[in-house]
Coordinates of N, CA and C in Angstrom, one line a residue:
M22 N -40.8 -5.2 -1.7 CA -40.3 -3.9 -1.2 C -41.4 -2.9 -1.3
S23 N -41.7 -2.2 -0.2 CA -42.7 -1.2 -0.1 C -42.3 0.1 -0.8
L24 N -43.2 1.0 -1.1 CA -42.8 2.3 -1.7 C -41.9 3.1 -0.8
R25 N -42.2 3.0 0.5 CA -41.3 3.7 1.4 C -39.9 3.2 1.4
D26 N -39.8 1.9 1.4 CA -38.4 1.2 1.4 C -37.7 1.6 0.0
L27 N -38.5 1.6 -1.1 CA -37.9 1.9 -2.4 C -37.3 3.3 -2.4
L28 N -38.1 4.2 -1.8 CA -37.6 5.6 -1.8 C -36.4 5.8 -0.9
L29 N -36.4 5.1 0.3 CA -35.3 5.1 1.2 C -34.0 4.6 0.5
V30 N -34.1 3.5 -0.2 CA -32.9 2.9 -0.8 C -32.5 3.7 -2.0
L31 N -33.4 4.3 -2.7 CA -33.1 5.1 -3.8 C -32.3 6.4 -3.4
S32 N -32.8 7.0 -2.3 CA -32.2 8.2 -1.8 C -30.8 7.8 -1.2
A33 N -30.7 6.7 -0.5 CA -29.5 6.3 0.1 C -28.4 6.0 -1.0
G34 N -28.9 5.4 -2.1 CA -28.0 5.1 -3.2 C -27.4 6.4 -3.8
I35 N -28.2 7.4 -4.0 CA -27.7 8.7 -4.5 C -26.7 9.3 -3.6
V36 N -27.0 9.4 -2.3 CA -26.1 10.0 -1.3 C -24.8 9.2 -1.2
A37 N -25.0 7.8 -1.1 CA -23.8 7.0 -1.0 C -22.9 7.1 -2.2
G38 N -23.4 7.1 -3.4 CA -22.6 7.3 -4.6 C -21.9 8.6 -4.6
T39 N -22.6 9.6 -4.2 CA -22.0 11.0 -4.1 C -20.8 11.0 -3.1
A40 N -21.1 10.5 -1.9 CA -20.1 10.5 -0.9 C -18.9 9.6 -1.3
N41 N -19.1 8.5 -1.9 CA -18.0 7.6 -2.3 C -17.0 8.3 -3.2
T42 N -17.6 9.1 -4.2 CA -16.8 9.8 -5.2 C -16.1 11.0 -4.6
I43 N -16.7 11.7 -3.7 CA -16.1 12.9 -3.1 C -15.0 12.5 -2.2
A44 N -15.2 11.6 -1.3 CA -14.2 11.2 -0.3 C -14.2 9.8 0.2
G45 N -15.3 9.1 0.1 CA -15.4 7.7 0.6 C -16.4 7.6 1.8
G46 N -16.7 6.4 2.2 CA -17.6 6.2 3.3 C -19.1 6.1 2.9
G47 N -19.4 6.1 1.7 CA -20.8 6.0 1.3 C -21.5 4.8 1.7
S48 N -20.8 3.7 1.7 CA -21.4 2.4 2.2 C -21.9 2.4 3.6
L49 N -21.3 3.4 4.4 CA -21.8 3.5 5.8 C -23.2 4.1 5.9
L50 N -23.7 4.5 4.8 CA -25.1 4.9 4.8 C -26.0 3.8 4.2
S51 N -25.6 3.2 3.1 CA -26.4 2.2 2.4 C -26.4 0.9 3.1
F52 N -25.3 0.4 3.6 CA -25.2 -0.9 4.3 C -26.1 -0.9 5.5
P53 N -25.9 0.1 6.5 CA -26.8 0.0 7.7 C -28.3 0.1 7.3
L54 N -28.6 0.9 6.2 CA -30.0 1.0 5.8 C -30.6 -0.4 5.4
L55 N -29.8 -1.2 4.7 CA -30.2 -2.5 4.2 C -30.4 -3.4 5.5
V56 N -29.6 -3.3 6.4 CA -29.7 -4.0 7.7 C -31.0 -3.6 8.4
A57 N -31.2 -2.3 8.5 CA -32.4 -1.8 9.1 C -33.7 -2.2 8.4
L58 N -33.6 -2.4 7.1 CA -34.8 -2.9 6.4 C -35.0 -4.4 6.5
G59 N -34.2 -5.1 7.2 CA -34.5 -6.5 7.5 C -33.5 -7.5 6.9
L60 N -32.5 -7.0 6.2 CA -31.6 -8.0 5.6 C -30.5 -8.4 6.7
P61 N -30.2 -9.7 6.7 CA -29.1 -10.1 7.6 C -27.8 -9.4 7.2
P62 N -26.9 -9.2 8.2 CA -25.7 -8.4 7.9 C -24.9 -9.0 6.6
L63 N -24.7 -10.3 6.5 CA -24.0 -10.8 5.4 C -24.7 -10.5 4.1
D64 N -26.0 -10.7 4.1 CA -26.8 -10.5 2.9 C -26.7 -9.0 2.5
A65 N -26.8 -8.1 3.5 CA -26.7 -6.7 3.3 C -25.4 -6.3 2.7
N66 N -24.3 -6.9 3.2 CA -23.0 -6.6 2.8 C -22.8 -7.0 1.3
V67 N -23.2 -8.2 0.9 CA -23.0 -8.6 -0.5 C -23.9 -7.8 -1.4
T68 N -25.1 -7.6 -1.0 CA -26.1 -6.8 -1.8 C -25.6 -5.4 -2.0
N69 N -25.1 -4.8 -0.9 CA -24.6 -3.4 -1.0 C -23.4 -3.3 -1.9
T70 N -22.5 -4.3 -1.9 CA -21.3 -4.3 -2.7 C -21.7 -4.3 -4.2
L71 N -22.7 -5.1 -4.6 CA -23.1 -5.1 -6.0 C -23.9 -3.8 -6.3
G72 N -24.7 -3.3 -5.4 CA -25.5 -2.1 -5.7 C -24.7 -0.9 -5.8
I73 N -23.6 -0.8 -5.1 CA -22.8 0.5 -5.0 C -21.7 0.5 -6.1
A74 N -21.4 -0.7 -6.7 CA -20.4 -0.7 -7.8 C -20.5 0.3 -8.9
P75 N -21.8 0.6 -9.4 CA -21.9 1.6 -10.5 C -21.4 3.0 -10.1
A76 N -21.3 3.3 -8.8 CA -20.9 4.6 -8.4 C -19.5 4.9 -9.0
G77 N -18.7 3.8 -9.1 CA -17.3 3.9 -9.7 C -17.4 4.4 -11.1
L78 N -18.3 3.8 -11.9 CA -18.5 4.2 -13.3 C -18.9 5.7 -13.4
G79 N -19.9 6.1 -12.5 CA -20.3 7.5 -12.5 C -19.1 8.4 -12.2
G80 N -18.3 8.0 -11.2 CA -17.1 8.8 -10.9 C -16.1 8.9 -12.0
V81 N -15.9 7.8 -12.6 CA -14.9 7.7 -13.7 C -15.4 8.7 -14.9
L82 N -16.6 8.7 -15.2 CA -17.2 9.6 -16.2 C -16.9 11.0 -15.8
G83 N -17.2 11.3 -14.5 CA -17.0 12.7 -14.1 C -15.5 13.1 -14.0
F84 N -14.7 12.2 -13.7 CA -13.2 12.5 -13.5 C -12.4 12.1 -14.8
R85 N -13.0 11.9 -15.9 CA -12.3 11.4 -17.1 C -11.1 12.3 -17.5
H86 N -11.2 13.6 -17.3 CA -10.1 14.4 -17.7 C -8.9 14.2 -16.7
E87 N -9.2 14.1 -15.4 CA -8.1 13.9 -14.4 C -7.5 12.5 -14.5
L88 N -8.3 11.5 -15.0 CA -7.8 10.2 -15.2 C -7.0 9.9 -16.5
A89 N -7.3 10.8 -17.5 CA -6.6 10.5 -18.8 C -5.1 10.5 -18.7
S90 N -4.6 11.3 -17.8 CA -3.1 11.4 -17.7 C -2.5 10.4 -16.7
Q91 N -3.4 9.6 -16.1 CA -2.9 8.6 -15.1 C -3.1 7.2 -15.5
R92 N -3.1 7.0 -16.8 CA -3.3 5.6 -17.4 C -2.2 4.6 -16.9
S93 N -1.0 5.1 -16.8 CA 0.1 4.2 -16.4 C -0.1 3.7 -15.0
R94 N -0.6 4.6 -14.1 CA -0.9 4.2 -12.7 C -2.0 3.2 -12.7
L95 N -3.1 3.4 -13.5 CA -4.2 2.5 -13.5 C -3.8 1.1 -14.1
L96 N -3.0 1.1 -15.1 CA -2.5 -0.2 -15.6 C -1.8 -1.1 -14.6
V97 N -1.1 -0.4 -13.7 CA -0.4 -1.2 -12.6 C -1.4 -1.5 -11.5
L98 N -2.2 -0.6 -11.1 CA -3.0 -0.8 -9.8 C -4.3 -1.5 -10.0
L99 N -4.9 -1.4 -11.2 CA -6.2 -2.1 -11.4 C -6.1 -3.6 -11.3
P100 N -5.1 -4.3 -11.9 CA -5.0 -5.7 -11.7 C -4.8 -6.1 -10.3
I101 N -4.0 -5.3 -9.5 CA -3.7 -5.6 -8.1 C -5.0 -5.5 -7.4
S102 N -5.8 -4.5 -7.7 CA -7.1 -4.2 -7.0 C -8.1 -5.4 -7.3
A103 N -8.1 -5.9 -8.5 CA -9.0 -7.0 -8.9 C -8.6 -8.3 -8.2
I104 N -7.3 -8.6 -8.1 CA -6.8 -9.8 -7.4 C -7.1 -9.8 -6.0
G105 N -6.8 -8.6 -5.3 CA -7.1 -8.5 -3.9 C -8.6 -8.6 -3.6
A106 N -9.4 -8.0 -4.5 CA -10.9 -8.1 -4.2 C -11.4 -9.5 -4.3
V107 N -10.9 -10.3 -5.3 CA -11.3 -11.7 -5.3 C -10.9 -12.4 -4.1
A108 N -9.7 -12.2 -3.6 CA -9.2 -12.8 -2.4 C -10.1 -12.4 -1.2
G109 N -10.5 -11.2 -1.1 CA -11.3 -10.7 0.0 C -12.7 -11.3 -0.1
A110 N -13.3 -11.4 -1.3 CA -14.6 -12.0 -1.4 C -14.6 -13.5 -1.1
V111 N -13.6 -14.2 -1.5 CA -13.5 -15.6 -1.1 C -13.3 -15.7 0.4
L112 N -12.5 -14.9 1.0 CA -12.3 -14.9 2.4 C -13.7 -14.7 3.2
L113 N -14.5 -13.8 2.7 CA -15.8 -13.5 3.3 C -16.7 -14.8 3.2
L114 N -16.6 -15.5 2.1 CA -17.5 -16.7 1.9 C -17.0 -17.8 2.8
L115 N -15.7 -17.8 3.1 CA -15.1 -19.0 3.8 C -14.9 -18.8 5.3
T116 N -14.9 -17.6 5.8 CA -14.6 -17.4 7.2 C -15.7 -16.6 7.9
P117 N -15.8 -16.7 9.3 CA -16.8 -15.9 10.0 C -16.5 -14.4 9.8
A118 N -17.6 -13.7 9.6 CA -17.4 -12.2 9.4 C -16.8 -11.5 10.5
H119 N -17.0 -11.9 11.8 CA -16.5 -11.1 12.9 C -15.0 -11.2 13.0
V120 N -14.3 -12.2 12.4 CA -12.9 -12.3 12.6 C -12.2 -11.1 12.0
F121 N -12.6 -10.8 10.7 CA -11.9 -9.6 10.1 C -12.5 -8.3 10.5
S122 N -13.8 -8.2 10.8 CA -14.4 -7.0 11.1 C -13.9 -6.4 12.4
R123 N -13.3 -7.2 13.3 CA -12.8 -6.6 14.5 C -11.6 -5.7 14.3
V124 N -10.8 -5.9 13.3 CA -9.6 -5.1 13.0 C -9.9 -3.9 12.1
V125 N -11.1 -3.9 11.5 CA -11.4 -2.8 10.6 C -11.4 -1.4 11.2
P126 N -12.0 -1.2 12.4 CA -11.9 0.1 13.0 C -10.5 0.6 13.1
L127 N -9.6 -0.2 13.5 CA -8.2 0.1 13.7 C -7.6 0.5 12.4
L128 N -7.9 -0.2 11.3 CA -7.3 0.0 10.0 C -7.8 1.4 9.5
I129 N -9.0 1.8 9.8 CA -9.6 3.0 9.3 C -8.9 4.2 10.1
V130 N -8.7 4.0 11.4 CA -8.1 5.1 12.2 C -6.7 5.3 11.7
V131 N -6.0 4.2 11.4 CA -4.6 4.3 10.9 C -4.6 5.1 9.6
A132 N -5.6 4.8 8.7 CA -5.7 5.5 7.4 C -5.9 7.0 7.6
C133 N -6.8 7.3 8.6 CA -7.0 8.7 8.8 C -5.8 9.5 9.3
V134 N -5.0 8.8 10.2 CA -3.8 9.4 10.7 C -2.8 9.6 9.5
L135 N -2.7 8.6 8.7 CA -1.8 8.7 7.5 C -2.2 9.9 6.6
L136 N -3.5 10.0 6.4 CA -4.0 11.1 5.6 C -3.6 12.5 6.2
L137 N -3.8 12.6 7.5 CA -3.5 13.9 8.2 C -2.0 14.2 8.1
M138 N -1.2 13.2 8.2 CA 0.3 13.3 8.2 C 0.9 13.2 6.8
Q139 N 0.0 13.2 5.8 CA 0.5 12.9 4.4 C 1.7 13.7 4.0
R140 N 1.6 15.0 4.2 CA 2.7 15.9 3.6 C 4.0 15.6 4.3
R141 N 4.0 15.4 5.7 CA 5.2 15.1 6.4 C 5.8 13.8 6.0
I142 N 4.9 12.8 5.9 CA 5.4 11.4 5.5 C 6.0 11.5 4.1
A143 N 5.3 12.2 3.2 CA 5.7 12.3 1.8 C 7.1 12.9 1.7
R144 N 7.4 13.9 2.5 CA 8.7 14.6 2.5 C 9.7 13.6 3.0
T145 N 9.4 12.8 4.0 CA 10.3 11.8 4.5 C 10.7 10.8 3.4
L146 N 9.7 10.4 2.6 CA 9.9 9.3 1.6 C 10.3 9.9 0.3
E147 N 10.5 11.2 0.2 CA 10.8 11.9 -1.1 C 11.9 11.2 -1.8
N148 N 13.0 10.9 -1.1 CA 14.2 10.3 -1.8 C 14.2 8.8 -1.8
R149 N 13.0 8.2 -1.5 CA 13.0 6.7 -1.4 C 11.9 6.2 -2.3
R150 N 11.9 6.5 -3.6 CA 10.8 6.2 -4.5 C 10.6 4.7 -4.5
R151 N 11.7 3.9 -4.5 CA 11.5 2.4 -4.5 C 10.6 2.0 -3.4
H152 N 10.8 2.5 -2.2 CA 10.1 2.1 -1.0 C 8.6 2.6 -1.2
R153 N 8.4 3.8 -1.7 CA 7.0 4.2 -1.9 C 6.3 3.3 -2.9
T154 N 7.0 2.9 -4.0 CA 6.3 2.0 -4.9 C 5.9 0.7 -4.3
W155 N 6.8 0.1 -3.5 CA 6.5 -1.1 -2.8 C 5.3 -0.9 -1.9
L156 N 5.3 0.2 -1.2 CA 4.2 0.4 -0.2 C 2.9 0.6 -1.0
L157 N 2.9 1.3 -2.1 CA 1.7 1.6 -2.9 C 1.1 0.3 -3.4
R158 N 1.9 -0.6 -3.9 CA 1.4 -1.8 -4.5 C 0.9 -2.8 -3.4
T159 N 1.7 -2.9 -2.3 CA 1.3 -3.8 -1.2 C 0.1 -3.2 -0.5
G160 N 0.1 -1.9 -0.3 CA -1.1 -1.3 0.3 C -2.4 -1.4 -0.5
T161 N -2.2 -1.3 -1.8 CA -3.4 -1.5 -2.7 C -3.9 -2.9 -2.6
L162 N -3.0 -3.9 -2.6 CA -3.5 -5.3 -2.4 C -4.2 -5.5 -1.1
V163 N -3.7 -5.0 0.0 CA -4.3 -5.2 1.3 C -5.6 -4.5 1.3
S164 N -5.7 -3.2 0.8 CA -6.9 -2.5 0.7 C -8.0 -3.2 -0.1
A165 N -7.5 -3.9 -1.2 CA -8.5 -4.6 -2.0 C -9.0 -5.8 -1.3
V166 N -8.2 -6.5 -0.6 CA -8.7 -7.7 0.2 C -9.8 -7.2 1.2
Y167 N -9.5 -6.1 1.9 CA -10.5 -5.5 2.8 C -11.7 -5.1 2.0
G168 N -11.5 -4.5 0.8 CA -12.7 -4.0 0.0 C -13.5 -5.2 -0.5
G169 N -12.9 -6.3 -0.8 CA -13.7 -7.5 -1.2 C -14.4 -8.1 -0.1
Y170 N -13.8 -8.0 1.1 CA -14.4 -8.6 2.3 C -15.5 -7.8 2.9
F171 N -15.3 -6.5 3.1 CA -16.3 -5.6 3.7 C -15.9 -4.2 3.2
G172 N -16.5 -3.7 2.2 CA -16.0 -2.5 1.5 C -16.2 -1.2 2.1
A173 N -16.9 -1.1 3.2 CA -17.2 0.2 3.8 C -15.9 0.9 4.2
A174 N -15.8 2.2 3.7 CA -14.7 3.0 3.9 C -13.4 2.6 3.2
V175 N -13.5 1.7 2.2 CA -12.3 1.3 1.5 C -11.7 2.5 0.8
S176 N -12.6 3.4 0.3 CA -12.1 4.6 -0.4 C -11.2 5.5 0.5
V177 N -11.5 5.5 1.8 CA -10.7 6.3 2.8 C -9.3 5.7 2.9
L178 N -9.3 4.3 3.0 CA -8.0 3.6 3.0 C -7.2 3.9 1.7
L179 N -7.8 3.8 0.6 CA -7.1 4.0 -0.7 C -6.6 5.4 -0.8
L180 N -7.4 6.4 -0.5 CA -7.0 7.8 -0.7 C -5.8 8.1 0.3
A181 N -5.9 7.6 1.5 CA -4.8 7.8 2.4 C -3.5 7.2 1.9
L182 N -3.6 6.0 1.4 CA -2.5 5.3 0.8 C -1.9 6.1 -0.4
L183 N -2.7 6.5 -1.3 CA -2.3 7.3 -2.5 C -1.6 8.6 -2.0
A184 N -2.2 9.2 -1.0 CA -1.7 10.5 -0.6 C -0.3 10.4 0.0
V185 N 0.0 9.2 0.6 CA 1.3 9.0 1.2 C 2.3 8.6 0.2
T186 N 1.9 7.8 -0.8 CA 2.9 7.2 -1.7 C 3.0 7.8 -3.1
V187 N 2.1 8.7 -3.5 CA 2.1 9.3 -4.8 C 2.2 10.8 -4.7
R188 N 3.1 11.4 -5.4 CA 3.3 12.9 -5.3 C 2.3 13.5 -6.4
D189 N 1.2 14.0 -5.9 CA 0.2 14.6 -6.8 C -0.8 15.4 -6.0
S190 N -1.6 16.2 -6.6 CA -2.7 16.9 -5.9 C -3.7 15.9 -5.3
L191 N -4.4 16.3 -4.3 CA -5.3 15.4 -3.7 C -6.5 15.2 -4.6
Q192 N -6.9 16.2 -5.4 CA -8.0 16.0 -6.3 C -7.7 14.9 -7.3
R193 N -6.5 14.9 -7.9 CA -6.1 13.9 -8.9 C -6.0 12.5 -8.2
L194 N -5.5 12.5 -7.0 CA -5.5 11.2 -6.3 C -6.9 10.7 -5.9
N195 N -7.7 11.7 -5.6 CA -9.1 11.3 -5.4 C -9.8 10.7 -6.6
A196 N -9.5 11.3 -7.8 CA -10.0 10.7 -9.0 C -9.4 9.3 -9.3
L197 N -8.1 9.1 -8.9 CA -7.5 7.8 -9.2 C -8.1 6.7 -8.3
K198 N -8.5 7.1 -7.1 CA -9.1 6.1 -6.1 C -10.4 5.6 -6.6
V199 N -11.2 6.4 -7.4 CA -12.5 6.0 -7.8 C -12.5 4.8 -8.7
P200 N -11.8 4.7 -9.8 CA -11.8 3.4 -10.5 C -11.2 2.2 -9.7
L201 N -10.3 2.5 -8.9 CA -9.7 1.4 -8.1 C -10.7 0.8 -7.1
A202 N -11.4 1.7 -6.4 CA -12.5 1.2 -5.5 C -13.6 0.6 -6.3
G203 N -13.9 1.2 -7.4 CA -15.0 0.7 -8.2 C -14.7 -0.7 -8.7
A204 N -13.4 -0.9 -9.1 CA -13.0 -2.3 -9.6 C -13.1 -3.3 -8.5
M205 N -12.8 -2.9 -7.2 CA -12.9 -3.8 -6.1 C -14.3 -4.2 -5.9
N206 N -15.2 -3.2 -5.9 CA -16.6 -3.5 -5.7 C -17.2 -4.4 -6.8
L207 N -16.8 -4.1 -8.1 CA -17.3 -4.8 -9.2 C -16.8 -6.3 -9.2
V208 N -15.5 -6.5 -9.0 CA -15.0 -7.9 -9.0 C -15.5 -8.7 -7.9
S209 N -15.5 -8.2 -6.7 CA -16.0 -8.9 -5.5 C -17.5 -9.1 -5.7
G210 N -18.2 -8.1 -6.3 CA -19.7 -8.3 -6.5 C -20.0 -9.4 -7.5
L211 N -19.1 -9.6 -8.5 CA -19.3 -10.7 -9.4 C -19.2 -12.1 -8.7
V212 N -18.2 -12.1 -7.8 CA -18.1 -13.4 -7.0 C -19.4 -13.6 -6.2
F213 N -19.8 -12.5 -5.5 CA -21.0 -12.7 -4.7 C -22.3 -13.0 -5.5
A214 N -22.3 -12.5 -6.8 CA -23.5 -12.8 -7.6 C -23.7 -14.3 -7.8
F215 N -22.6 -15.0 -7.8 CA -22.7 -16.5 -8.1 C -22.8 -17.3 -6.8
F216 N -22.2 -16.8 -5.7 CA -22.0 -17.7 -4.5 C -22.5 -17.1 -3.2
A217 N -23.1 -16.0 -3.2 CA -23.6 -15.3 -2.0 C -25.1 -15.0 -2.1
P218 N -25.7 -14.8 -0.9 CA -27.2 -14.5 -0.9 C -27.5 -13.1 -1.2
V219 N -27.4 -12.7 -2.5 CA -27.7 -11.4 -3.0 C -29.2 -11.2 -3.1
H220 N -29.7 -10.0 -2.6 CA -31.1 -9.6 -2.7 C -31.2 -8.7 -3.9
W221 N -31.6 -9.2 -5.1 CA -31.5 -8.5 -6.3 C -32.4 -7.3 -6.5
V222 N -33.6 -7.4 -5.8 CA -34.5 -6.3 -5.9 C -33.8 -5.0 -5.3
Y223 N -33.0 -5.1 -4.3 CA -32.3 -4.0 -3.7 C -31.2 -3.5 -4.6
V224 N -30.5 -4.5 -5.3 CA -29.5 -4.1 -6.2 C -30.0 -3.3 -7.4
L225 N -31.2 -3.7 -7.9 CA -31.8 -3.0 -9.0 C -32.2 -1.6 -8.7
V226 N -32.4 -1.3 -7.4 CA -32.7 0.1 -7.0 C -31.4 0.8 -6.7
L227 N -30.5 0.2 -6.0 CA -29.2 0.8 -5.6 C -28.4 1.2 -6.9
A228 N -28.2 0.2 -7.8 CA -27.3 0.4 -8.9 C -27.5 1.7 -9.7
P229 N -28.7 2.0 -10.2 CA -28.8 3.2 -11.0 C -28.6 4.5 -10.1
S230 N -29.1 4.4 -8.8 CA -29.0 5.6 -8.0 C -27.6 5.9 -7.6
T231 N -26.8 4.8 -7.4 CA -25.3 5.1 -7.0 C -24.6 5.6 -8.3
L232 N -25.0 5.1 -9.5 CA -24.4 5.6 -10.7 C -24.6 7.1 -10.8
V233 N -25.8 7.6 -10.6 CA -26.1 9.0 -10.6 C -25.3 9.7 -9.5
G234 N -25.3 9.2 -8.3 CA -24.6 9.8 -7.2 C -23.1 9.9 -7.5
G235 N -22.5 8.9 -8.1 CA -21.1 8.9 -8.5 C -20.8 10.1 -9.4
R236 N -21.7 10.3 -10.4 CA -21.5 11.4 -11.3 C -21.6 12.7 -10.6
I237 N -22.6 12.9 -9.8 CA -22.7 14.1 -9.0 C -21.5 14.4 -8.1
G238 N -21.0 13.3 -7.5 CA -19.9 13.5 -6.6 C -18.6 13.9 -7.3
A239 N -18.4 13.5 -8.5 CA -17.2 13.9 -9.2 C -17.2 15.4 -9.5
S240 N -18.4 15.9 -9.9 CA -18.5 17.4 -10.1 C -18.3 18.2 -8.8
A241 N -18.8 17.7 -7.7 CA -18.7 18.4 -6.4 C -17.2 18.3 -6.0
A242 N -16.6 17.2 -6.1 CA -15.2 17.0 -5.6 C -14.2 17.9 -6.3
R243 N -14.4 18.2 -7.5 CA -13.5 19.0 -8.3 C -13.5 20.4 -7.8
R244 N -14.5 20.8 -7.1 CA -14.6 22.2 -6.6 C -14.1 22.4 -5.2
I245 N -13.7 21.3 -4.5 CA -13.3 21.3 -3.1 C -11.8 21.4 -3.1
P246 N -11.2 22.4 -2.4 CA -9.7 22.5 -2.2 C -9.2 21.3 -1.4
D247 N -7.9 21.1 -1.5 CA -7.2 19.9 -0.9 C -7.5 19.8 0.6
Q248 N -7.3 20.8 1.3 CA -7.3 20.7 2.8 C -8.8 20.4 3.3
P249 N -9.8 21.1 2.8 CA -11.1 20.7 3.2 C -11.5 19.3 2.8
L250 N -11.1 18.9 1.6 CA -11.3 17.5 1.2 C -10.7 16.5 2.1
R251 N -9.4 16.8 2.5 CA -8.7 16.0 3.4 C -9.5 15.8 4.8
L252 N -10.0 17.0 5.3 CA -10.7 16.9 6.6 C -12.0 16.2 6.4
V253 N -12.7 16.3 5.3 CA -13.9 15.6 5.1 C -13.7 14.1 5.1
V254 N -12.6 13.7 4.4 CA -12.2 12.2 4.4 C -11.9 11.7 5.8
V255 N -11.2 12.5 6.6 CA -10.8 12.1 7.9 C -12.1 12.0 8.8
A256 N -13.0 13.0 8.7 CA -14.2 12.9 9.4 C -15.1 11.7 9.1
L257 N -15.2 11.4 7.8 CA -15.9 10.2 7.4 C -15.3 8.9 7.9
G258 N -13.9 8.9 7.8 CA -13.2 7.7 8.3 C -13.4 7.5 9.7
L259 N -13.3 8.5 10.6 CA -13.4 8.3 12.0 C -14.9 8.0 12.3
A260 N -15.8 8.5 11.6 CA -17.2 8.1 11.8 C -17.4 6.7 11.5
A261 N -16.7 6.2 10.4 CA -16.8 4.8 10.0 C -16.2 3.9 11.1
A262 N -15.1 4.3 11.6 CA -14.5 3.5 12.7 C -15.3 3.4 13.9
V263 N -15.9 4.5 14.3 CA -16.8 4.5 15.5 C -18.0 3.6 15.2
W264 N -18.6 3.7 14.1 CA -19.8 2.9 13.7 C -19.5 1.5 13.7
L265 N -18.4 1.1 13.1 CA -18.0 -0.3 13.0 C -17.7 -0.9 14.4
Q266 N -17.0 -0.1 15.2 CA -16.7 -0.6 16.6 C -18.0 -0.8 17.4
V267 N -18.9 0.1 17.3 CA -20.2 0.0 18.0 C -21.0 -1.2 17.5
S268 N -21.1 -1.3 16.2 CA -22.0 -2.3 15.6 C -21.4 -3.7 15.7
H269 N -20.1 -3.8 16.0 CA -19.5 -5.2 16.2 C -19.1 -5.4 17.6

């Protein structure tokens, strides 16, 4: 790795970690950069998954106060996230990448629509808590499979799902999505570490930079009101959908 490449990856890691914690979509910066630097798409995907996982830890440290009162939610959703991520990682290793990636832009667009309509949908489901619980757990599992397979914009999907199914402020739900997405990256990354073509030199640069970015993002997200944060997430999600459609 040249000095120029090192600085590019380092900078991308900080920005990607920050973006992931604020709203999501950070992998849409780091993943294409790895491809542009010469890594094959599969190699870039698994390398990026491992490299960006520490952003979750940085975000958790920054959001520790918001997460302290959500332990019961984490105890339910973290195991589901881990199981789905393993399934997604195995799916990536066993099937052609283009099969799943073709539906990803549609999934992200749906997530953005859900996020924009969150308040209206939440009012509709207000008296149907059982159905919201089922949707939350099933949606988390599906998001985790996607996150394990190709994690770009998984935070957008998660935040949209949480906004529709959990009655709470968007800031607290944004905090909740950080350890869930981080667990997906970490668990699938561990699978890739043993069975996929990981480029470790890039991981060693990305990991500490995304950790710093995640911590920065948590501080920034706490100061953003609900509606602007919602619009930022939707903008990142739609950009992700366009990029994925064009690139595939």
